[in-house]
Coordinates of C-alpha atoms and ligand atoms in Angstrom, one line a residue:
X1 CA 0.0 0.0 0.0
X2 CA 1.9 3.4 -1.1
X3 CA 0.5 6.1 1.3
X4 CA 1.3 3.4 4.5
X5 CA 4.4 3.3 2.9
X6 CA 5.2 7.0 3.4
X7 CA 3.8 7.7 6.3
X8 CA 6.0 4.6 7.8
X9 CA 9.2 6.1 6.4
X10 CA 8.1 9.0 8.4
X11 CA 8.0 7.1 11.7
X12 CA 9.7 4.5 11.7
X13 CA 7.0 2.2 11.2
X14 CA 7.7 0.4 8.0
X15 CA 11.2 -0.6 9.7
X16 CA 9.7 -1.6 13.0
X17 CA 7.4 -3.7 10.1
X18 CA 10.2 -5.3 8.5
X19 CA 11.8 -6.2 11.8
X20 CA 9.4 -7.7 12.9
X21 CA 7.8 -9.3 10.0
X22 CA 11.7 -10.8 9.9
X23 CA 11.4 -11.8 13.9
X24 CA 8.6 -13.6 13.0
X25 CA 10.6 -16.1 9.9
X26 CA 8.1 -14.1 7.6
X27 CA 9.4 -12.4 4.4
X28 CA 7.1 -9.6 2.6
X29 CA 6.3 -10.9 -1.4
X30 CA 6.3 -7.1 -2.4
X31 CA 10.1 -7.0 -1.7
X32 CA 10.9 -10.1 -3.1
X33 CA 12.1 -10.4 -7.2
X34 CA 12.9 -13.8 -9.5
X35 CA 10.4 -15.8 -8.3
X36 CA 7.5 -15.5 -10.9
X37 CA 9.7 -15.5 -13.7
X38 CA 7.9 -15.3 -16.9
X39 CA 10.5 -18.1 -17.7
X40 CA 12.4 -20.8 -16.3
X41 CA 15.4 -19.8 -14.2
X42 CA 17.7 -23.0 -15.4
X43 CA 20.6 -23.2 -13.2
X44 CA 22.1 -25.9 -14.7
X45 CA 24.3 -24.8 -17.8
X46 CA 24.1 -26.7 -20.9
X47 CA 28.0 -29.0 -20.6
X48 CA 29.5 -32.0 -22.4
X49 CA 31.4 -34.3 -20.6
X50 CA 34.2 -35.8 -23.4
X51 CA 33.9 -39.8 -23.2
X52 CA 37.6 -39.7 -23.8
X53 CA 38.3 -38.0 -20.4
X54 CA 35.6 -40.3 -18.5
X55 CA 37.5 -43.9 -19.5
X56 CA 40.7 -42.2 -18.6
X57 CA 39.5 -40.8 -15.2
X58 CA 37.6 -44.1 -14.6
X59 CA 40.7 -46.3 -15.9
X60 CA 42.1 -44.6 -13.0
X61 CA 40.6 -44.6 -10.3
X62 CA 40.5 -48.2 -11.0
X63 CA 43.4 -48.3 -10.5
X64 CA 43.5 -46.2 -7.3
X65 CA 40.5 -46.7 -5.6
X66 CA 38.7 -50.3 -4.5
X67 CA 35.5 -50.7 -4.1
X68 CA 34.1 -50.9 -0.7
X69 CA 31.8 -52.6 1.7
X70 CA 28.3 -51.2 2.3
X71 CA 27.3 -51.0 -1.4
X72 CA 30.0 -48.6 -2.4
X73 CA 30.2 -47.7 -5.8
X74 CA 33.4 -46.9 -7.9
X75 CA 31.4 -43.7 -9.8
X76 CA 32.5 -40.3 -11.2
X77 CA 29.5 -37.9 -11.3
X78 CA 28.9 -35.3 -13.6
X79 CA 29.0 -32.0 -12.2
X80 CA 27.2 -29.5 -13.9
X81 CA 29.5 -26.3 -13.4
X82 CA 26.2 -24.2 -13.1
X83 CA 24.7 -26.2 -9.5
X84 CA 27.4 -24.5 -7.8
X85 CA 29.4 -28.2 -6.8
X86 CA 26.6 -30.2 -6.8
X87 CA 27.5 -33.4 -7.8
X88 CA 24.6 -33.9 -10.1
X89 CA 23.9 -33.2 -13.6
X90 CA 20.9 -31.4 -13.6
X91 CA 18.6 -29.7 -11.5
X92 CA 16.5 -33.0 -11.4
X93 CA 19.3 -36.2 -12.7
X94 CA 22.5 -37.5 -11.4
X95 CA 24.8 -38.5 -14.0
X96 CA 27.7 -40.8 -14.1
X97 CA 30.6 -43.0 -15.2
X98 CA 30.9 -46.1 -13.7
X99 CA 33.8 -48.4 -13.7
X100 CA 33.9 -52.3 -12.2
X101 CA 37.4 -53.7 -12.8
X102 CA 37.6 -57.2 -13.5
X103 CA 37.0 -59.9 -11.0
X104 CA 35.4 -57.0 -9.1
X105 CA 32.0 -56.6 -7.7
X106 CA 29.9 -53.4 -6.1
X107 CA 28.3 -55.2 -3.1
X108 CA 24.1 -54.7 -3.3
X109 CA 21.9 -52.1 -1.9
X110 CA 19.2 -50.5 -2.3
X111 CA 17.7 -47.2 -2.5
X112 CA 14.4 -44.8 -3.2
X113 CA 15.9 -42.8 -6.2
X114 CA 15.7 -45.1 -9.1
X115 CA 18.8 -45.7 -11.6
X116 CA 19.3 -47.3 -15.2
X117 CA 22.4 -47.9 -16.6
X118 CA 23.2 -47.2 -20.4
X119 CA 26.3 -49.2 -21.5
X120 CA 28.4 -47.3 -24.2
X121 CA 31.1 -50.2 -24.9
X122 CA 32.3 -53.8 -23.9
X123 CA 29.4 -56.5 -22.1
X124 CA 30.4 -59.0 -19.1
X125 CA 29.2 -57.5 -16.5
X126 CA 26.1 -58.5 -14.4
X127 CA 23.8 -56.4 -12.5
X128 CA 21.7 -58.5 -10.3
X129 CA 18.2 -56.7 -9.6
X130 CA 16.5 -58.3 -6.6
X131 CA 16.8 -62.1 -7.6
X132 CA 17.5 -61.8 -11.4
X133 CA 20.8 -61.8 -13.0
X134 CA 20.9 -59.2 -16.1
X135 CA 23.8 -59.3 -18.1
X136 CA 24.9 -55.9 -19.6
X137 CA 26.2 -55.3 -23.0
X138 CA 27.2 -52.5 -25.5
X139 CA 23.7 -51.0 -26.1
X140 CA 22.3 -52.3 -23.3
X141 CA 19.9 -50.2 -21.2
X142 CA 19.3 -52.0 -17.7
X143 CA 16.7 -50.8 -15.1
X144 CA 17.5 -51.1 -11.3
X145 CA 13.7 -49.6 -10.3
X146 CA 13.3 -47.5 -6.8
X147 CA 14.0 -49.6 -3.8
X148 CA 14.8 -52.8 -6.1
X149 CA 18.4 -54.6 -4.7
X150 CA 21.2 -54.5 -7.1
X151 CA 24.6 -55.7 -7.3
X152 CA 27.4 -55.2 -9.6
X153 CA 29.9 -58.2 -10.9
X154 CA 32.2 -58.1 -13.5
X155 CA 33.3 -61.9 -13.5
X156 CA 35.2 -61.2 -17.0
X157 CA 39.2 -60.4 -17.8
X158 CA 38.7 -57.0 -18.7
X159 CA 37.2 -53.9 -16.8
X160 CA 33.8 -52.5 -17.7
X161 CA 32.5 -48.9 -17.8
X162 CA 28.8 -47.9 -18.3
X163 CA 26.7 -44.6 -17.9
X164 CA 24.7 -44.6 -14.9
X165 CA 21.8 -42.2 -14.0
X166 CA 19.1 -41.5 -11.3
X167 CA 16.7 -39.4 -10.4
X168 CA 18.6 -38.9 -7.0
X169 CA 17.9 -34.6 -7.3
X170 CA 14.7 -35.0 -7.7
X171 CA 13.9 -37.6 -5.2
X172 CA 16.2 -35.3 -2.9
X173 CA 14.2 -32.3 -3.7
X174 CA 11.5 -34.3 -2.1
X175 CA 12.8 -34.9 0.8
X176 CA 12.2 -38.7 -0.1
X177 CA 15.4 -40.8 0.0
X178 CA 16.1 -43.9 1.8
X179 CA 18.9 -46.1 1.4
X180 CA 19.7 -49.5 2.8
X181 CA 23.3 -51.3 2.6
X182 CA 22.7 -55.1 1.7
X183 CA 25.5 -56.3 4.3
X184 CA 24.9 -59.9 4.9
X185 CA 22.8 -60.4 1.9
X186 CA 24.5 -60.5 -1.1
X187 CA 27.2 -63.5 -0.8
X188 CA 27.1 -66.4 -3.4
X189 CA 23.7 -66.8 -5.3
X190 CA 22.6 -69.8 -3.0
X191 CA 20.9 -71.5 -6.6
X192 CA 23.6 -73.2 -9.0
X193 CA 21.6 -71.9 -11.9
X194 CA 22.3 -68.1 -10.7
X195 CA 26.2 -68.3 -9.7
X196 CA 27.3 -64.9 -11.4
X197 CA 30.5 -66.1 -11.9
X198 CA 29.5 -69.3 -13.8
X199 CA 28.5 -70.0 -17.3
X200 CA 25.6 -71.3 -16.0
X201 CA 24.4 -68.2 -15.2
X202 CA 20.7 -67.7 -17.4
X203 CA 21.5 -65.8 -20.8
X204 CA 18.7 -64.2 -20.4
X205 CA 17.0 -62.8 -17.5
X206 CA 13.8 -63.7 -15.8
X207 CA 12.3 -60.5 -17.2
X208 CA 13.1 -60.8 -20.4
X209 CA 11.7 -64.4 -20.6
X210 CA 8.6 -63.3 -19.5
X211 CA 7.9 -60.1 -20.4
X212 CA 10.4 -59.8 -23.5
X213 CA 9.2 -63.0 -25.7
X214 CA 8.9 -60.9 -29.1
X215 CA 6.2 -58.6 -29.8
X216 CA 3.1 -57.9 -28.6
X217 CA 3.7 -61.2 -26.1
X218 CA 3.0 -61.1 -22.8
X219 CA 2.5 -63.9 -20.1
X220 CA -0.9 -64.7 -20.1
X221 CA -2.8 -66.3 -17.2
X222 CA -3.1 -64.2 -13.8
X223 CA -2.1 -60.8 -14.0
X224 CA -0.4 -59.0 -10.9
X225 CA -0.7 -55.8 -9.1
X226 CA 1.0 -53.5 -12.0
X227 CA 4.2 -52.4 -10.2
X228 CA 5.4 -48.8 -11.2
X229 CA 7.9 -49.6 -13.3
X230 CA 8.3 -51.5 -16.6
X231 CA 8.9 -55.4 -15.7
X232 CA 11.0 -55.9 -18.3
X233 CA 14.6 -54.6 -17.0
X234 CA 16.6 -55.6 -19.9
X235 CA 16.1 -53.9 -23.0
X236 CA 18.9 -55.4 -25.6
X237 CA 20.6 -53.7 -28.2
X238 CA 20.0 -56.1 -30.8
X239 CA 16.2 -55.1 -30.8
X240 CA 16.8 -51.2 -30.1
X241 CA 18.4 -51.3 -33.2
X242 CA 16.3 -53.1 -35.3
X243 CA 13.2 -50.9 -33.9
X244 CA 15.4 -48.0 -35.4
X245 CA 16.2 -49.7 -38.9
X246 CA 13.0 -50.6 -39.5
X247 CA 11.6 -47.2 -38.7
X248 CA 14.2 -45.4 -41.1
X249 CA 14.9 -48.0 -44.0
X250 CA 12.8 -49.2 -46.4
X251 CA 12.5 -53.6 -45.8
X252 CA 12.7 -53.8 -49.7
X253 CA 15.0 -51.5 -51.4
X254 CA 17.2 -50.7 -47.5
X255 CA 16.8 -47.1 -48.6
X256 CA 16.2 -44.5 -46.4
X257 CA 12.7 -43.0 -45.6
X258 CA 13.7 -40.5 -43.4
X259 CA 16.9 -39.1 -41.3
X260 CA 15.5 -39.4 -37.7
X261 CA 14.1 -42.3 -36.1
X262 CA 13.6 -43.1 -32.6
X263 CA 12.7 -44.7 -29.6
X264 CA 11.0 -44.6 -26.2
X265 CA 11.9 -47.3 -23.9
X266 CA 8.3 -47.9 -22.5
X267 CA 6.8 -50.4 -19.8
X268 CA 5.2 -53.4 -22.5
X269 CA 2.2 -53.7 -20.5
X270 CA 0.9 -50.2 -20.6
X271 CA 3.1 -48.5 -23.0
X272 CA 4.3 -46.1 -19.7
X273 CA 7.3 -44.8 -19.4
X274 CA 10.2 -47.8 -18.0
X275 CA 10.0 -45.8 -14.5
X276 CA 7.8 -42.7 -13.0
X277 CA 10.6 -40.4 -13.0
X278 CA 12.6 -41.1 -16.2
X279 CA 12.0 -41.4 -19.6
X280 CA 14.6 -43.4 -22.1
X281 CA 14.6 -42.8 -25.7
X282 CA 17.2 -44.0 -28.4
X283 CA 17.7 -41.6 -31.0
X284 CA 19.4 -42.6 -35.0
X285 CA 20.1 -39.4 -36.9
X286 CA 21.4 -40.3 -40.7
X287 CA 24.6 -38.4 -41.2
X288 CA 23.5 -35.0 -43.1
X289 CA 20.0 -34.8 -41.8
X290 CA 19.6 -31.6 -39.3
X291 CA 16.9 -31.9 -36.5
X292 CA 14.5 -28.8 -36.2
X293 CA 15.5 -27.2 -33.0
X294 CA 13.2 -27.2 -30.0
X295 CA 13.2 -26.6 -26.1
X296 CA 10.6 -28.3 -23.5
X297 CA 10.6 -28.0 -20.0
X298 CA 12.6 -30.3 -18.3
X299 CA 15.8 -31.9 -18.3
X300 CA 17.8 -34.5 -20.1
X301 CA 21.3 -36.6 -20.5
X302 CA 22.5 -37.5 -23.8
X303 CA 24.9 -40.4 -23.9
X304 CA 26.4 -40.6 -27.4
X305 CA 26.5 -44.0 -28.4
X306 CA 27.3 -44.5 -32.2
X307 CA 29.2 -41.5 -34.6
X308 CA 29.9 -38.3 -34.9
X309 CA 28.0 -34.8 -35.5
X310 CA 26.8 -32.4 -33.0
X311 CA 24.3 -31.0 -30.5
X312 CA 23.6 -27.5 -30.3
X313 CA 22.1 -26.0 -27.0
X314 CA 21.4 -22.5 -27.1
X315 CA 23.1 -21.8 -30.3
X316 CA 26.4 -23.0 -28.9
X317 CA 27.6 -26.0 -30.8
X318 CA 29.2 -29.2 -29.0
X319 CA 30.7 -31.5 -31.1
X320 CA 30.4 -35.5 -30.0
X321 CA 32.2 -38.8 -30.3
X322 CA 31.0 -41.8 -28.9
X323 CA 30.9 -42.0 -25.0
X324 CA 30.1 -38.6 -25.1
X325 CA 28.0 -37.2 -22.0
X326 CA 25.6 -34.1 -22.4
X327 CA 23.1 -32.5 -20.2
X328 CA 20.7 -30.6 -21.8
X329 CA 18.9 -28.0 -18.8
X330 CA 15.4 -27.1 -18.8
X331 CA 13.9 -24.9 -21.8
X332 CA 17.6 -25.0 -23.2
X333 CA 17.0 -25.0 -27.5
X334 CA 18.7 -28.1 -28.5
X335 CA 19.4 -29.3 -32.6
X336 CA 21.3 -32.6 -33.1
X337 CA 23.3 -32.3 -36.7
X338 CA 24.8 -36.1 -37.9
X339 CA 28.2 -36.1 -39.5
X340 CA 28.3 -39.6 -39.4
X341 CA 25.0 -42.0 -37.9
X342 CA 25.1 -40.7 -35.3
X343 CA 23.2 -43.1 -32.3
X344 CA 22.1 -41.1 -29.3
X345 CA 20.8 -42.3 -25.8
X346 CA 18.5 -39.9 -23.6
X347 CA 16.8 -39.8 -20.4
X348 CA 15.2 -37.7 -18.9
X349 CA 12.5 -36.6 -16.1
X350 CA 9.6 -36.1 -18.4
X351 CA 7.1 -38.7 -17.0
X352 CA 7.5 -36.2 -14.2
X353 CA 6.6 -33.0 -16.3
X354 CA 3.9 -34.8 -17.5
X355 CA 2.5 -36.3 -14.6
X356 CA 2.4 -32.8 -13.0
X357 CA 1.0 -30.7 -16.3
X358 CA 4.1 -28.3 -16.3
X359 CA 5.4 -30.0 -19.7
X360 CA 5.7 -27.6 -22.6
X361 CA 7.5 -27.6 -25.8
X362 CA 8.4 -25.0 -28.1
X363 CA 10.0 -25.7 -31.8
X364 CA 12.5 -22.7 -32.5
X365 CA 12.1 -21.1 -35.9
X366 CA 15.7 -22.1 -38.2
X367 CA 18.2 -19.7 -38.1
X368 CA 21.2 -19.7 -40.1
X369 CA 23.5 -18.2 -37.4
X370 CA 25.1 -20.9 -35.4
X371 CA 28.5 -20.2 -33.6
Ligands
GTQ1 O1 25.3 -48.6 -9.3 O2 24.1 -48.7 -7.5 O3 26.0 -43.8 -10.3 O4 23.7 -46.5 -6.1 C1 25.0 -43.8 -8.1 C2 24.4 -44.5 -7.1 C3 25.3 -45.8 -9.3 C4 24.7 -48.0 -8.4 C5 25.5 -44.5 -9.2 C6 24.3 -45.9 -7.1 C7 24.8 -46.5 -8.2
FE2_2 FE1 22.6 -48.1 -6.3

């Protein structure tokens, strides 16, 4: 109000106001600026992590650092330079390279934030999510679900890296996260059928037998309580590619329909999203073909799987390689260009955006000027 104003400045009485109002843990709204902005206030800078520099930092700390007891993990998370030394890559998703040396394993836990894993080269690894062994191979995305037990072992000759992420800011933000150190659990797999160590172990997991039998397949008899996640926790390379193929090449003549194809990794029961929190999508660009550029709320990782090319956020171009990690922040304009096929991972939190009504997208008219 503008004339209590003034006559407070007069005598004293605004201050004595704003004292007390401050006394009190109260702050006046008419004093306060950057809260209704009429657009996001992103933090989080747009920032690619070169896959060159992740093997050699994860090579070693290999080679430095063991993995511990109480479900330690040997990880190197993605800082995003604009969270101010938060070790996460976004305002909402925790990125990050791990590495599992051979013989090695990362001892089970388990935890409220969910996490998938995204494996950009080599296999041999298993994750063991609650009772079933998954094994992990280039292309591989694996699910470990919030609260689900999981276990890392690598009973191969050579060391493994694979990108990890969770929705540990988010679930943090939300004053939501539990952990719980399996000590005492893990030990041998008690059946000889699941030793992870032996060739006995089940090529393919319990999941994928019964809810990846081909398409459109599902177990029939009694159906369970629908968990919230996807059931199938495996989701191989070998049909993420051919989903792509078949979506950009013609069967008959293998030419190409279009430049972009892609994917969303969904739950094959209901077509949802794999988890509440994240969605996964594989993208193939055909070398040459430009994307339209476009924002949405939200954020997302890119793991670069396959080629070369680029991703432009905000105008500013990144160049990628394979093993490549980018975090694209909320409302940040983003344009993939393919040198080469170029084969891109991404997750992100938009189940959530969705789920709450907040998701928007906006396609950015072409400009010419690129830096
Ligand atoms: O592999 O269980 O990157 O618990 C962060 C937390 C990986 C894991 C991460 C984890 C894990
Ligand atoms: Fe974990």
């Amino acid at each position: 109000m503008p004339t209590r104003r003034f006559e407070a400045t007069d005598d004293g009485a605004l201050d004595a106001l704003y004292a007390d109002v401050a006394e009190k843990n109260l702050q006046p709204l008419w004093e306060l600026s950057g809260l209704l902005t009429p657009t996001p206030t992103v933090r989080a800078v747009p920032y690619r992590w070169r896959g060159k520099d992740l093997r050699d930092l994860g090579e070693r700390a290999g080679e430095l650092v063991p993995v511990g007891r109480g479900g330690d993990r040997r990880v190197l998370s993605l800082s995003n330079p604009g969270l101010g030394g938060a070790p996460y890559a976004t305002s909402t998703l925790w990125g990050a390279v791990q590495y599992l040396g051979a013989g090695e394993t990362a001892p089970a836990h388990r935890h409220t934030p969910a996490a998938l894993r995204f494996v950009l080269e080599g296999e041999g690894v298993w994750t063991q999510v609650d009772d079933d062994p998954l094994h992990m191979a280039a292309g591989d995305l694996i699910l470990t679900p919030s609260w689900t037990w999981h276990e890392h072992h690598n009973p191969g000759a050579t060391p493994m890296t694979w990108f990890d992420a969770l929705d540990l800011p988010l679930v943090e933000a939300l004053d939501a996260v539990f952990f719980e150190p399996g000590a005492g659990r893990t030990a041998e797999p008690a059946t000889p059928g699941r030793s992870l160590s032996e060739p006995s172990t089940p090529g393919r997991s319990l999941s994928e037998r019964h809810f990846g039998g081909g398409p459109g397949l599902l177990p029939g008899g009694a159906t369970t309580p629908a968990p919230a996640h996807s059931p199938l926790l495996r989701y191989r390379w070998t049909d993420t590619d051919r989903a792509l193929n078949g979506q950009l090449h013609d069967s008959a003549s293998g030419a190409a329909r279009c430049g972009h194809a892609h994917v969303r990794f969904a739950d094959p029961t209901n077509g949802r999203d794999v988890m509440p929190t994240m969605r996964c999508e594989m993208h193939r660009y055909l070398p040459g073909h430009t994307a339209p550029e476009e924002r949405r709320t939200g954020s997302a990782l890119i793991a670069v799987f396959h080629g070369t090319g680029a991703v432009v956020l905000d105008g500013v171009r990144y160049d990628v390689a394979p093993g490549d990690l980018i975090a694209v922040p909320s409302w940040t304009s983003q344009r993939v260009v393919a040198d080469q096929r170029l084969d891109l991972f991404a997750v992100s939190d938009a189940p959530v955006l969705e789920a709450l009504a907040l998701h928007r997208t906006e396609q950015i008219p072409a400009t010419t000027d690129v830096l």
